[in-house]
Coordinates of C-alpha atoms and ligand atoms in Angstrom, one line a residue:
M1 CA -52.6 -110.9 87.4
S2 CA -53.7 -111.4 90.9
N3 CA -51.8 -112.9 93.7
I4 CA -53.8 -115.5 95.7
V5 CA -53.5 -115.9 99.5
A6 CA -55.0 -119.1 100.9
I7 CA -55.8 -119.7 104.5
V8 CA -55.4 -123.4 105.7
G9 CA -55.6 -125.0 109.1
R10 CA -57.8 -127.3 111.2
P11 CA -61.5 -126.4 111.8
N12 CA -62.1 -123.8 114.5
V13 CA -58.7 -122.2 114.4
G14 CA -60.3 -119.0 113.1
K15 CA -59.8 -119.2 109.3
S16 CA -63.2 -117.7 108.3
T17 CA -62.9 -115.0 111.0
L18 CA -59.7 -113.8 109.4
F19 CA -61.1 -114.3 105.9
N20 CA -64.1 -112.1 106.7
R21 CA -61.9 -109.5 108.3
L22 CA -59.8 -109.3 105.1
L23 CA -62.8 -109.0 102.9
E24 CA -64.9 -106.7 105.0
R25 CA -63.2 -103.4 104.3
R26 CA -63.3 -103.9 100.7
E27 CA -66.6 -105.6 100.1
A28 CA -68.3 -102.7 101.8
I29 CA -66.9 -100.4 99.1
V30 CA -66.8 -102.6 96.0
D31 CA -69.6 -105.1 96.4
S32 CA -72.4 -102.7 97.3
T33 CA -74.6 -103.7 94.3
A34 CA -77.8 -105.4 95.4
G35 CA -78.2 -109.0 94.2
V36 CA -74.6 -109.9 94.2
T37 CA -74.4 -113.3 95.9
R38 CA -71.4 -113.4 98.1
D39 CA -69.2 -116.3 97.9
R40 CA -68.2 -117.1 101.4
H41 CA -64.9 -118.7 100.5
Y42 CA -63.4 -116.5 97.9
G43 CA -63.0 -112.7 97.6
K44 CA -60.7 -109.8 96.9
S45 CA -58.8 -107.8 99.4
D46 CA -56.0 -105.3 99.4
W47 CA -53.3 -104.1 101.7
N48 CA -51.7 -100.7 101.2
G49 CA -53.0 -100.6 97.7
V50 CA -51.8 -104.0 96.7
E51 CA -54.7 -106.1 95.6
F52 CA -54.9 -109.9 96.1
T53 CA -57.4 -112.7 96.2
V54 CA -58.2 -114.6 99.4
I55 CA -59.4 -118.2 99.6
D56 CA -60.7 -119.7 102.8
T57 CA -59.9 -123.4 102.1
G58 CA -62.2 -124.6 104.8
G59 CA -65.1 -124.9 102.4
Y60 CA -66.1 -128.4 103.3
E61 CA -65.7 -129.0 107.0
V62 CA -67.0 -132.5 107.6
N63 CA -67.1 -133.2 111.3
T64 CA -66.8 -137.0 111.4
E65 CA -63.4 -138.1 112.6
D66 CA -62.4 -140.5 109.9
V67 CA -62.9 -138.3 106.8
F68 CA -61.3 -135.5 108.7
Q69 CA -57.7 -136.0 107.9
E70 CA -58.4 -136.7 104.2
E71 CA -60.5 -133.5 103.9
I72 CA -57.7 -131.4 105.4
S73 CA -55.1 -132.8 103.0
K74 CA -57.4 -131.8 100.2
Q75 CA -57.6 -128.3 101.5
V76 CA -53.8 -128.1 101.9
Q77 CA -53.3 -129.5 98.4
L78 CA -55.7 -126.9 97.0
A79 CA -53.7 -124.2 98.6
I80 CA -50.4 -125.6 97.3
D81 CA -51.8 -125.8 93.8
E82 CA -53.6 -122.5 93.5
A83 CA -52.1 -120.0 95.9
T84 CA -49.2 -117.6 95.7
S85 CA -48.9 -117.5 99.5
I86 CA -50.3 -119.7 102.3
I87 CA -51.3 -118.7 105.7
F88 CA -51.1 -121.7 108.0
M89 CA -53.3 -120.9 110.9
L90 CA -52.9 -122.5 114.3
N91 CA -54.8 -122.1 117.5
V92 CA -53.0 -121.1 120.7
E93 CA -55.9 -122.2 122.9
E94 CA -55.6 -125.8 121.7
G95 CA -51.9 -125.9 121.3
L96 CA -50.1 -128.2 118.8
T97 CA -51.9 -131.3 117.6
D98 CA -50.9 -134.3 115.3
T99 CA -52.9 -132.8 112.5
D100 CA -51.0 -129.6 112.7
Y101 CA -47.7 -131.6 112.3
E102 CA -49.1 -133.3 109.3
I103 CA -50.3 -130.1 107.7
H104 CA -46.9 -128.5 108.4
E105 CA -45.2 -131.5 106.7
M106 CA -47.2 -131.1 103.5
L107 CA -46.6 -127.4 103.4
R108 CA -42.9 -127.7 104.1
R109 CA -42.6 -130.0 101.1
S110 CA -44.3 -127.5 98.8
N111 CA -42.3 -124.6 97.4
K112 CA -44.8 -122.0 98.3
P113 CA -44.2 -119.2 100.9
V114 CA -45.9 -120.3 104.1
Y115 CA -46.8 -117.9 106.9
I116 CA -47.3 -119.8 110.2
T117 CA -49.8 -117.8 112.1
I118 CA -50.8 -118.5 115.7
N119 CA -54.4 -117.2 116.2
K120 CA -56.4 -116.3 119.2
V121 CA -53.5 -114.5 120.7
D122 CA -55.7 -112.0 122.3
S123 CA -53.4 -110.9 125.2
A124 CA -49.8 -111.0 126.5
K125 CA -50.5 -114.3 128.2
E126 CA -51.2 -116.1 124.9
E127 CA -48.1 -114.4 123.4
I128 CA -46.1 -116.5 125.9
D129 CA -48.1 -119.7 125.3
A130 CA -47.5 -119.3 121.6
T131 CA -43.8 -120.1 122.1
E132 CA -44.9 -123.8 122.2
F133 CA -45.2 -123.7 118.4
Y134 CA -41.4 -123.5 118.0
Q135 CA -41.7 -127.3 118.5
L136 CA -42.6 -127.4 114.8
G137 CA -39.0 -126.7 114.1
I138 CA -39.6 -123.2 112.7
E139 CA -37.7 -120.0 113.1
K140 CA -40.5 -117.5 112.8
Y141 CA -44.2 -117.3 113.4
F142 CA -46.8 -114.5 113.4
T143 CA -49.3 -114.0 116.2
L144 CA -52.7 -112.9 115.5
S145 CA -56.1 -112.1 117.1
S146 CA -58.5 -112.6 114.2
A147 CA -61.3 -111.5 116.4
T148 CA -59.9 -108.1 117.1
G149 CA -57.6 -107.8 114.1
S150 CA -54.4 -107.2 116.1
G151 CA -51.4 -108.6 114.3
T152 CA -53.0 -108.6 110.9
G153 CA -50.9 -105.6 109.8
E154 CA -47.6 -107.2 110.5
L155 CA -48.7 -110.5 108.7
L156 CA -50.0 -108.7 105.6
D157 CA -46.9 -106.4 105.4
Q158 CA -44.8 -109.5 105.1
I159 CA -47.0 -111.4 102.7
V160 CA -47.4 -108.4 100.4
K161 CA -43.7 -107.7 100.5
D162 CA -42.9 -111.3 99.4
F163 CA -45.3 -111.3 96.5
P164 CA -43.3 -112.1 93.3
T165 CA -42.1 -109.1 91.6
T166 CA -43.6 -108.7 88.2
D167 CA -40.5 -108.6 86.0
Y168 CA -42.1 -111.7 84.4
K169 CA -42.4 -111.1 80.7
D170 CA -45.6 -112.8 79.3
P171 CA -44.5 -114.6 76.1
F172 CA -48.0 -114.1 74.7
E173 CA -48.5 -110.5 75.7
G174 CA -51.4 -108.9 73.9
L175 CA -53.0 -112.2 72.7
P176 CA -56.4 -113.3 73.9
K177 CA -56.3 -115.5 76.9
I178 CA -59.0 -118.1 77.2
T179 CA -59.8 -120.7 79.8
I180 CA -62.1 -123.7 79.5
A181 CA -63.8 -124.2 82.9
G182 CA -66.5 -126.6 84.0
R183 CA -67.3 -129.6 86.2
P184 CA -65.1 -132.8 86.0
N185 CA -66.0 -134.9 83.0
V186 CA -67.9 -132.3 80.9
G187 CA -65.3 -132.7 78.2
K188 CA -62.7 -129.9 78.8
S189 CA -59.7 -132.1 77.9
T190 CA -61.5 -133.5 74.8
L191 CA -62.2 -130.0 73.6
T192 CA -58.6 -128.8 74.3
N193 CA -57.2 -131.7 72.4
A194 CA -59.6 -131.2 69.5
L195 CA -58.5 -127.6 69.2
L196 CA -54.8 -128.3 69.6
D197 CA -54.2 -131.2 67.3
V198 CA -50.7 -129.8 66.9
E199 CA -49.7 -129.3 70.5
R200 CA -47.4 -126.5 71.4
N201 CA -47.2 -126.2 75.2
I202 CA -45.3 -123.4 76.8
V203 CA -44.9 -124.0 80.5
T204 CA -44.3 -120.7 82.2
D205 CA -42.5 -121.5 85.4
V206 CA -41.9 -118.4 87.3
A207 CA -41.9 -118.2 91.1
G208 CA -45.3 -117.5 92.6
T209 CA -48.2 -116.6 90.5
T210 CA -47.4 -118.2 87.2
R211 CA -45.9 -121.3 88.5
D212 CA -47.6 -124.4 87.1
S213 CA -49.6 -122.5 84.6
I214 CA -49.5 -123.8 81.1
Q215 CA -50.3 -121.5 78.2
T216 CA -50.9 -123.1 74.9
L217 CA -50.9 -121.1 71.7
Y218 CA -53.7 -121.8 69.2
N219 CA -53.2 -120.4 65.7
K220 CA -55.5 -121.8 63.0
F221 CA -58.3 -120.6 60.7
G222 CA -57.2 -117.0 61.1
H223 CA -57.6 -117.0 64.9
E224 CA -54.8 -116.8 67.4
F225 CA -55.2 -117.1 71.2
V226 CA -53.8 -118.7 74.2
L227 CA -55.5 -121.4 76.2
V228 CA -54.7 -121.0 79.9
D229 CA -54.6 -124.1 82.1
T230 CA -53.4 -124.2 85.7
A231 CA -52.2 -127.1 87.8
G232 CA -55.4 -127.3 89.6
M233 CA -57.4 -127.5 86.4
R234 CA -55.2 -130.3 85.1
R235 CA -55.4 -132.3 88.3
K236 CA -57.8 -135.1 87.4
A237 CA -60.5 -135.1 90.0
K238 CA -60.5 -138.2 92.0
V239 CA -64.0 -139.5 92.7
S240 CA -63.9 -138.3 96.3
E241 CA -62.6 -134.9 95.2
D242 CA -65.5 -134.5 92.9
L243 CA -66.9 -131.9 95.3
E244 CA -68.3 -128.7 94.2
F245 CA -66.2 -126.6 96.4
Y246 CA -62.9 -127.9 95.2
S247 CA -63.6 -127.9 91.5
V248 CA -64.9 -124.3 91.7
M249 CA -61.9 -123.2 93.8
R250 CA -59.6 -124.9 91.3
S251 CA -60.7 -122.7 88.5
I252 CA -60.1 -119.4 90.2
R253 CA -56.6 -118.9 89.1
S254 CA -57.2 -119.8 85.5
I255 CA -60.2 -117.5 85.4
E256 CA -58.3 -114.6 86.8
Y257 CA -55.6 -115.1 84.1
S258 CA -58.1 -115.1 81.3
D259 CA -60.0 -112.6 79.2
V260 CA -62.7 -115.0 78.2
V261 CA -64.0 -118.0 80.2
I262 CA -65.6 -120.8 78.3
I263 CA -68.0 -122.5 80.6
M264 CA -68.6 -126.1 79.5
V265 CA -71.8 -127.9 80.5
D266 CA -72.7 -131.5 80.0
A267 CA -75.8 -131.7 77.9
T268 CA -76.9 -134.9 79.6
L269 CA -76.8 -133.3 83.0
G270 CA -77.9 -129.7 82.4
W271 CA -76.9 -126.5 84.2
E272 CA -76.3 -127.1 87.9
S273 CA -75.3 -125.1 90.9
Q274 CA -71.6 -125.7 90.3
D275 CA -71.9 -124.2 86.8
M276 CA -73.6 -121.2 88.5
N277 CA -70.6 -120.8 90.8
I278 CA -68.1 -120.8 88.0
F279 CA -70.3 -118.4 86.1
G280 CA -70.4 -116.2 89.3
L281 CA -66.6 -116.2 89.5
A282 CA -66.2 -115.2 85.8
Q283 CA -68.8 -112.5 86.2
K284 CA -67.3 -111.1 89.4
N285 CA -63.9 -110.9 87.7
R286 CA -65.6 -109.1 84.7
K287 CA -64.5 -111.7 82.2
G288 CA -66.1 -112.4 78.9
I289 CA -68.3 -115.6 79.0
V290 CA -69.3 -118.2 76.4
I291 CA -71.4 -121.2 77.4
L292 CA -70.8 -124.4 75.5
V293 CA -73.3 -127.2 76.0
N294 CA -71.2 -130.2 75.2
K295 CA -72.0 -133.9 74.3
W296 CA -74.9 -132.6 72.2
D297 CA -74.4 -135.8 70.1
L298 CA -75.8 -137.8 73.1
V299 CA -79.1 -135.8 73.2
E300 CA -82.2 -137.2 71.6
K301 CA -83.4 -134.1 69.6
E302 CA -87.0 -133.0 68.9
T303 CA -88.2 -129.8 67.3
N304 CA -87.6 -127.5 70.3
T305 CA -84.9 -129.3 72.2
T306 CA -82.2 -126.7 71.6
R307 CA -84.5 -123.8 72.2
D308 CA -85.8 -125.2 75.5
F309 CA -82.4 -126.1 76.7
E310 CA -81.2 -122.6 76.0
A311 CA -84.2 -121.0 77.6
A312 CA -83.6 -123.1 80.8
I313 CA -80.0 -121.9 81.1
R314 CA -81.0 -118.3 80.4
H315 CA -83.7 -118.5 83.0
K316 CA -81.1 -119.6 85.6
I317 CA -78.3 -117.1 84.7
G318 CA -80.8 -114.2 84.9
Q319 CA -80.5 -110.6 83.8
F320 CA -77.1 -110.8 82.1
S321 CA -78.6 -112.6 79.2
D322 CA -76.8 -111.9 76.0
I323 CA -74.3 -114.5 76.7
P324 CA -73.7 -116.8 73.7
I325 CA -74.8 -120.4 74.3
L326 CA -73.7 -122.9 71.7
F327 CA -74.4 -126.6 71.4
I328 CA -71.4 -128.6 70.5
S329 CA -69.7 -132.0 70.5
A330 CA -66.1 -132.0 71.4
L331 CA -65.9 -135.7 70.5
T332 CA -67.3 -135.3 66.9
K333 CA -65.9 -131.8 66.6
Q334 CA -69.3 -130.5 65.7
R335 CA -69.4 -126.7 65.9
I336 CA -66.1 -126.3 67.7
L337 CA -64.8 -123.8 65.2
K338 CA -68.0 -121.8 65.7
A339 CA -67.2 -121.9 69.5
V340 CA -63.7 -120.5 68.8
E341 CA -65.2 -117.7 66.7
M342 CA -67.7 -116.8 69.4
A343 CA -65.0 -116.7 72.0
M344 CA -63.0 -114.3 69.7
Q345 CA -66.0 -112.1 69.2
V346 CA -66.5 -111.9 73.0
Y347 CA -62.9 -111.0 73.4
E348 CA -63.1 -108.2 70.9
D349 CA -66.3 -106.9 72.4
R350 CA -64.8 -106.9 75.9
K351 CA -61.9 -104.6 74.9
K352 CA -64.0 -102.4 72.6
K353 CA -63.9 -98.7 73.3
I354 CA -66.7 -96.4 72.1
K355 CA -65.6 -92.9 71.2
T356 CA -66.9 -90.3 73.6
S357 CA -68.5 -88.3 70.8
K358 CA -70.3 -91.4 69.4
L359 CA -71.4 -92.5 72.9
N360 CA -73.0 -89.1 73.6
E361 CA -74.5 -88.9 70.2
V362 CA -76.3 -92.2 70.7
M363 CA -77.1 -92.2 74.4
L364 CA -78.2 -88.6 75.1
P365 CA -81.2 -88.9 72.8
V366 CA -82.1 -92.2 74.5
F367 CA -82.1 -90.4 77.9
E368 CA -84.0 -87.5 76.4
A369 CA -86.7 -89.9 75.2
T370 CA -86.8 -92.1 78.3
P371 CA -85.5 -90.0 81.2
P372 CA -85.1 -91.5 84.7
P373 CA -88.3 -91.2 86.7
A374 CA -88.5 -88.0 88.7
I375 CA -88.2 -88.5 92.4
K376 CA -89.9 -86.2 95.0
G377 CA -90.6 -83.8 92.2
K378 CA -86.9 -83.6 91.2
Y379 CA -85.9 -84.2 87.6
I380 CA -82.8 -86.1 86.7
K381 CA -80.8 -84.8 83.8
I382 CA -78.0 -86.8 82.3
K383 CA -75.5 -84.4 80.8
Y384 CA -72.8 -86.5 79.2
C385 CA -71.0 -89.9 79.4
V386 CA -67.7 -91.5 78.9
Q387 CA -66.3 -95.0 78.7
L388 CA -63.5 -95.6 81.2
P389 CA -60.1 -97.0 80.0
T390 CA -60.6 -100.3 81.8
P391 CA -60.0 -103.8 80.5
S392 CA -63.7 -104.5 80.5
P393 CA -66.4 -102.0 79.6
Q394 CA -67.3 -99.5 82.3
F395 CA -69.3 -96.3 81.6
V396 CA -69.8 -93.2 83.7
F397 CA -72.9 -91.1 83.2
F398 CA -72.7 -87.6 84.6
C399 CA -75.9 -86.1 85.9
N400 CA -77.3 -83.7 88.5
L401 CA -78.8 -86.2 91.0
P402 CA -77.0 -89.5 90.7
Q403 CA -78.3 -90.7 94.1
Y404 CA -81.8 -90.8 92.5
V405 CA -80.9 -93.1 89.7
K406 CA -82.2 -96.5 90.8
E407 CA -81.4 -100.1 89.8
P408 CA -84.0 -100.5 87.1
Y409 CA -82.8 -97.5 85.3
K410 CA -79.2 -98.7 85.5
R411 CA -80.3 -101.9 83.9
F412 CA -82.2 -100.0 81.2
T413 CA -79.0 -98.0 80.5
E414 CA -77.0 -101.2 80.3
N415 CA -79.5 -102.8 77.9
Q416 CA -79.4 -99.7 75.7
L417 CA -75.6 -99.9 75.6
R418 CA -75.8 -103.5 74.5
K419 CA -78.5 -102.8 72.0
H420 CA -76.6 -99.9 70.3
F421 CA -73.0 -101.0 70.6
G422 CA -73.1 -104.8 71.1
F423 CA -71.2 -106.3 74.0
T424 CA -71.9 -109.9 73.5
G425 CA -71.1 -112.1 76.5
V426 CA -69.4 -109.2 78.4
P427 CA -70.2 -107.9 81.8
I428 CA -70.8 -104.1 81.7
E429 CA -70.7 -101.7 84.6
V430 CA -72.5 -98.4 84.6
Y431 CA -72.0 -95.7 87.1
F432 CA -73.9 -92.4 87.7
R433 CA -71.8 -89.5 89.0
Q434 CA -72.5 -86.0 90.1
K435 CA -71.8 -83.2 87.7
Ligands
GDP501 P1 -62.5 -121.9 111.1 O1 -63.3 -123.1 111.3 O2 -61.0 -122.1 111.1 O3 -63.0 -121.1 109.9 O4 -62.8 -121.0 112.4 P2 -63.8 -119.8 112.7 O5 -63.3 -118.5 112.0 O6 -65.1 -120.2 112.4 O7 -63.6 -119.5 114.3 C1 -63.8 -120.6 115.2 C2 -64.2 -119.9 116.5 O8 -63.0 -119.2 117.1 C3 -65.3 -118.9 116.5 O9 -66.1 -119.0 117.6 C4 -64.5 -117.6 116.5 O10 -65.3 -116.5 117.1 C5 -63.3 -117.9 117.4 N1 -62.2 -117.0 117.1 C6 -61.7 -116.7 115.8 N2 -60.6 -115.9 116.0 C7 -60.4 -115.7 117.3 C8 -59.5 -114.9 118.0 O11 -58.6 -114.2 117.5 N3 -59.6 -114.9 119.4 C9 -60.6 -115.6 120.0 N4 -60.6 -115.6 121.3 N5 -61.5 -116.4 119.3 C10 -61.4 -116.4 118.0
GDP502 P1 -62.9 -133.2 81.5 O1 -62.8 -133.9 82.8 O2 -63.8 -132.1 81.6 O3 -61.6 -132.8 80.9 O4 -63.6 -134.3 80.5 P2 -63.0 -135.2 79.4 O5 -62.6 -134.4 78.2 O6 -61.9 -136.1 80.0 O7 -64.2 -136.0 79.0 C1 -64.9 -136.9 79.9 C2 -65.6 -138.0 79.1 O8 -66.6 -137.5 78.3 C3 -64.6 -138.8 78.2 O9 -65.0 -140.1 78.2 C4 -64.9 -138.2 76.8 O10 -64.6 -139.1 75.8 C5 -66.4 -137.9 76.9 N1 -66.8 -136.8 76.0 C6 -66.2 -135.5 75.9 N2 -66.8 -134.8 75.0 C7 -67.8 -135.5 74.5 C8 -68.8 -135.3 73.5 O11 -68.9 -134.2 72.9 N3 -69.7 -136.3 73.2 C9 -69.6 -137.5 73.9 N4 -70.4 -138.5 73.6 N5 -68.7 -137.8 74.8 C10 -67.8 -136.8 75.1

């Protein structure tokens, strides 16, 4: 379970500069795969080996004066709902403004740990200027130069030290965790209610990460799982909040808690960029995925309607294409049991471990028959393979010249794994290593 650090503050104080600095180190190592679209407002970082998620809340910076205040309150509310820790960033160049006071007031009323951070403190002079911020009535602040990185260490030391200790006992340890994500009004609540006609909510209220997260046990028709639902997900989107950025950011925490993400799409609207963003989040976090096209009762059907609709979605989601897509109606309960069964199947596939002997027995002949193309007259020989003991399937293939194994062959390998072992709806990682 990941801790989430959100950065809030007025435009131009340096939020995205800090955000990029926090992500840089890690993305260089982890996100080296070509074709991974980088979300500019969300990412993973770590400090002294402690991993956390960072959100830059300044996703929508609208620069007209009147919507300004409203926009900032939304960003702060997002941080209060979703984050474990909040970095409130101020700018020493501009000094304190009315907006800063208002943000501070909102944060003060929340129960989240807030780190008041004065940015653009590039030298000793600004260090003195920063004392102005004591006017907020605070006892402590951090000074930072996001541009050079100085001060970051002290800030992160404190944040990481304050992360809630995980003596929290998950009451549903070991049960599949599922979240239903999607745009506002696609039918998430309708589906949830249809599944849980006997409601049994367990509110897990533990300081920090799990606060405001509701886990509901489902146990029917031989299936048992937990629906995960966070404060942000439950917050009914106001019309003005119906912005892509916020509803995507609001699903981060639920997605991170879950094993399987059900992405709900409105059949009358089709697959849009926001669905793509939620899909990207689930994929990046290596979660199992099921796509449900809801409100199918509203669609006028002809011979190929389902097939065409499915093809259109598959075309948009691209290479990772064995994701189950089901057409349902949460309202009439059509095929919702099928949807549950599919989510369970994906859950099982995600945690499936292939025995090393079996893996080698199947894959080595595949490589024998279709070896990687020789490069500069050098032949690549894959010697053996193992599955790693990770929560989602990851495989290591040992060979003589791993640097010569290119993207198309990695995809070929992934497809062969899917073909022989079946990993429906589950992201797979394959690595080639020297041996
Ligand atoms: P955001 O709107 O809060 O995300 O702010 P940005 O990160 O886009 O930064 C706004 C401007 O401030 C940019 O021109 C940055 O280069 C500059 N900036 C950010 N951090 C620092 C800093 O530590 N020192 C100085 N001097 N400039 C900074
Ligand atoms: P949420 O915002 O994603 O939780 O969406 P809701 O569950 O509140 O549903 C939004 C609206 O869509 C409500 O008026 C529902 O009655 C309606 N709705 C949900 N599922 C279906 C469906 O399968 N068919 C039809 N016709 N309407 C649906």
